[in-house]
Amino acid sequence: MPDAKIMKMDEIEVIERGSGIKTWPLATHFTVGYANFTTGMSVYPVGQGAPMHKHNCDEQVTLLEGVGECEIDGVITPLQPYDSTYIQAGLYHCFRNTGDQPMRILWVYDSMKVTRTFSSDGIEVEHLSAADLMGKKED
């Protein structure tokens, strides 16, 4: 029998990613047990963004609220609500909030196991693990 799960936002445990960045994991192997993909939402405060990184799988991101920019392989593209990106595995990229209000993105990976490799030091971490910080650790 097929399995189904409803994810209610007010019941999802928020992950603090540093510098006020928050993530709500939606369909992930952590939340539903087995999923052929990984999805969630992240909110970036004004002036915040993800560090330059790459993944072991393809990624699709849709900007839902606010404005920002995406940098892929040195090319910066402004984003506004509902603009979407598709980034193949292995391409260095990042997203930054360039507006005056929080930026909310919806992200989808085509794998149940996602890693992030930071360009600054080459360290690879499991996506959404304690080591997968987007900003500075909160005091």
PDB file of C-alpha atoms in Angstrom, residues 48-131:
ATOM      1  CA  GLN A  48      22.255  36.940   4.574  1.00  0.00           C
ATOM      2  CA  GLY A  49      22.926  34.135   2.115  1.00  0.00           C
ATOM      3  CA  ALA A  50      24.328  30.686   1.662  1.00  0.00           C
ATOM      4  CA  PRO A  51      28.079  30.284   1.279  1.00  0.00           C
ATOM      5  CA  MET A  52      29.395  29.175  -2.106  1.00  0.00           C
ATOM      6  CA  HIS A  53      28.893  25.391  -2.349  1.00  0.00           C
ATOM      7  CA  LYS A  54      28.041  22.450  -4.580  1.00  0.00           C
ATOM      8  CA  HIS A  55      25.912  19.334  -4.111  1.00  0.00           C
ATOM      9  CA  ASN A  56      26.180  15.668  -5.026  1.00  0.00           C
ATOM     10  CA  CYS A  57      22.800  15.900  -6.812  1.00  0.00           C
ATOM     11  CA  ASP A  58      20.712  18.245  -8.945  1.00  0.00           C
ATOM     12  CA  GLU A  59      18.861  21.090  -7.205  1.00  0.00           C
ATOM     13  CA  GLN A  60      15.834  23.204  -8.064  1.00  0.00           C
ATOM     14  CA  VAL A  61      15.116  26.387  -6.083  1.00  0.00           C
ATOM     15  CA  THR A  62      12.104  28.720  -6.310  1.00  0.00           C
ATOM     16  CA  LEU A  63      12.171  32.122  -4.616  1.00  0.00           C
ATOM     17  CA  LEU A  64       8.818  32.465  -2.825  1.00  0.00           C
ATOM     18  CA  GLU A  65       9.148  35.776  -0.921  1.00  0.00           C
ATOM     19  CA  GLY A  66      11.503  38.739  -0.993  1.00  0.00           C
ATOM     20  CA  VAL A  67      14.209  39.379  -3.560  1.00  0.00           C
ATOM     21  CA  GLY A  68      17.668  37.971  -3.952  1.00  0.00           C
ATOM     22  CA  GLU A  69      20.309  36.756  -6.292  1.00  0.00           C
ATOM     23  CA  CYS A  70      21.807  33.473  -7.347  1.00  0.00           C
ATOM     24  CA  GLU A  71      25.456  33.086  -8.257  1.00  0.00           C
ATOM     25  CA  ILE A  72      26.319  30.070 -10.413  1.00  0.00           C
ATOM     26  CA  ASP A  73      29.845  29.556 -11.684  1.00  0.00           C
ATOM     27  CA  GLY A  74      30.636  33.277 -11.257  1.00  0.00           C
ATOM     28  CA  VAL A  75      27.454  34.572 -12.951  1.00  0.00           C
ATOM     29  CA  ILE A  76      25.084  36.553 -10.704  1.00  0.00           C
ATOM     30  CA  THR A  77      21.380  36.650 -11.596  1.00  0.00           C
ATOM     31  CA  PRO A  78      18.792  38.767  -9.712  1.00  0.00           C
ATOM     32  CA  LEU A  79      15.725  36.837  -8.520  1.00  0.00           C
ATOM     33  CA  GLN A  80      12.207  37.929  -7.642  1.00  0.00           C
ATOM     34  CA  PRO A  81       9.237  35.884  -6.374  1.00  0.00           C
ATOM     35  CA  TYR A  82       8.529  32.698  -8.332  1.00  0.00           C
ATOM     36  CA  ASP A  83      11.790  32.838 -10.311  1.00  0.00           C
ATOM     37  CA  SER A  84      13.266  29.328 -10.283  1.00  0.00           C
ATOM     38  CA  THR A  85      16.677  27.815 -10.815  1.00  0.00           C
ATOM     39  CA  TYR A  86      17.880  24.397 -11.879  1.00  0.00           C
ATOM     40  CA  ILE A  87      21.469  23.603 -10.911  1.00  0.00           C
ATOM     41  CA  GLN A  88      23.191  20.369 -11.922  1.00  0.00           C
ATOM     42  CA  ALA A  89      25.231  18.404  -9.407  1.00  0.00           C
ATOM     43  CA  GLY A  90      28.802  19.638  -9.049  1.00  0.00           C
ATOM     44  CA  LEU A  91      28.227  23.316  -9.966  1.00  0.00           C
ATOM     45  CA  TYR A  92      29.313  25.834  -7.347  1.00  0.00           C
ATOM     46  CA  HIS A  93      26.508  28.235  -6.480  1.00  0.00           C
ATOM     47  CA  CYS A  94      24.916  30.309  -3.722  1.00  0.00           C
ATOM     48  CA  PHE A  95      21.783  32.328  -2.964  1.00  0.00           C
ATOM     49  CA  ARG A  96      21.781  35.734  -1.236  1.00  0.00           C
ATOM     50  CA  ASN A  97      19.072  38.020   0.106  1.00  0.00           C
ATOM     51  CA  THR A  98      19.523  41.425  -1.560  1.00  0.00           C
ATOM     52  CA  GLY A  99      16.234  42.942  -0.416  1.00  0.00           C
ATOM     53  CA  ASP A 100      14.921  44.767   2.626  1.00  0.00           C
ATOM     54  CA  GLN A 101      12.790  41.901   3.941  1.00  0.00           C
ATOM     55  CA  PRO A 102      13.358  38.182   4.590  1.00  0.00           C
ATOM     56  CA  MET A 103      13.865  35.965   1.516  1.00  0.00           C
ATOM     57  CA  ARG A 104      12.068  32.596   1.489  1.00  0.00           C
ATOM     58  CA  ILE A 105      13.083  29.823  -0.914  1.00  0.00           C
ATOM     59  CA  LEU A 106      11.658  26.379  -1.639  1.00  0.00           C
ATOM     60  CA  TRP A 107      14.345  23.830  -2.539  1.00  0.00           C
ATOM     61  CA  VAL A 108      14.154  20.378  -4.114  1.00  0.00           C
ATOM     62  CA  TYR A 109      17.008  17.887  -4.569  1.00  0.00           C
ATOM     63  CA  ASP A 110      16.721  14.824  -6.794  1.00  0.00           C
ATOM     64  CA  SER A 111      18.191  12.517  -4.153  1.00  0.00           C
ATOM     65  CA  MET A 112      17.265  11.235  -0.723  1.00  0.00           C
ATOM     66  CA  LYS A 113      20.895  11.682   0.415  1.00  0.00           C
ATOM     67  CA  VAL A 114      22.233  15.191  -0.157  1.00  0.00           C
ATOM     68  CA  THR A 115      25.709  16.524   0.577  1.00  0.00           C
ATOM     69  CA  ARG A 116      27.094  20.059   0.458  1.00  0.00           C
ATOM     70  CA  THR A 117      30.741  20.825  -0.312  1.00  0.00           C
ATOM     71  CA  PHE A 118      31.865  24.335   0.624  1.00  0.00           C
ATOM     72  CA  SER A 119      34.157  26.045  -1.898  1.00  0.00           C
ATOM     73  CA  SER A 120      36.019  27.920   0.858  1.00  0.00           C
ATOM     74  CA  ASP A 121      37.575  24.802   2.405  1.00  0.00           C
ATOM     75  CA  GLY A 122      36.442  21.793   0.327  1.00  0.00           C
ATOM     76  CA  ILE A 123      34.729  20.225   3.330  1.00  0.00           C
ATOM     77  CA  GLU A 124      31.759  18.020   2.472  1.00  0.00           C
ATOM     78  CA  VAL A 125      28.885  17.717   4.963  1.00  0.00           C
ATOM     79  CA  GLU A 126      25.543  15.963   4.962  1.00  0.00           C
ATOM     80  CA  HIS A 127      22.744  18.366   4.068  1.00  0.00           C
ATOM     81  CA  LEU A 128      20.781  19.525   7.164  1.00  0.00           C
ATOM     82  CA  SER A 129      23.328  18.026   9.555  1.00  0.00           C
ATOM     83  CA  ALA A 130      24.718  20.079  12.461  1.00  0.00           C
ATOM     84  CA  ALA A 131      27.811  20.827  10.330  1.00  0.00           C
TER      85      ALA A 131
END
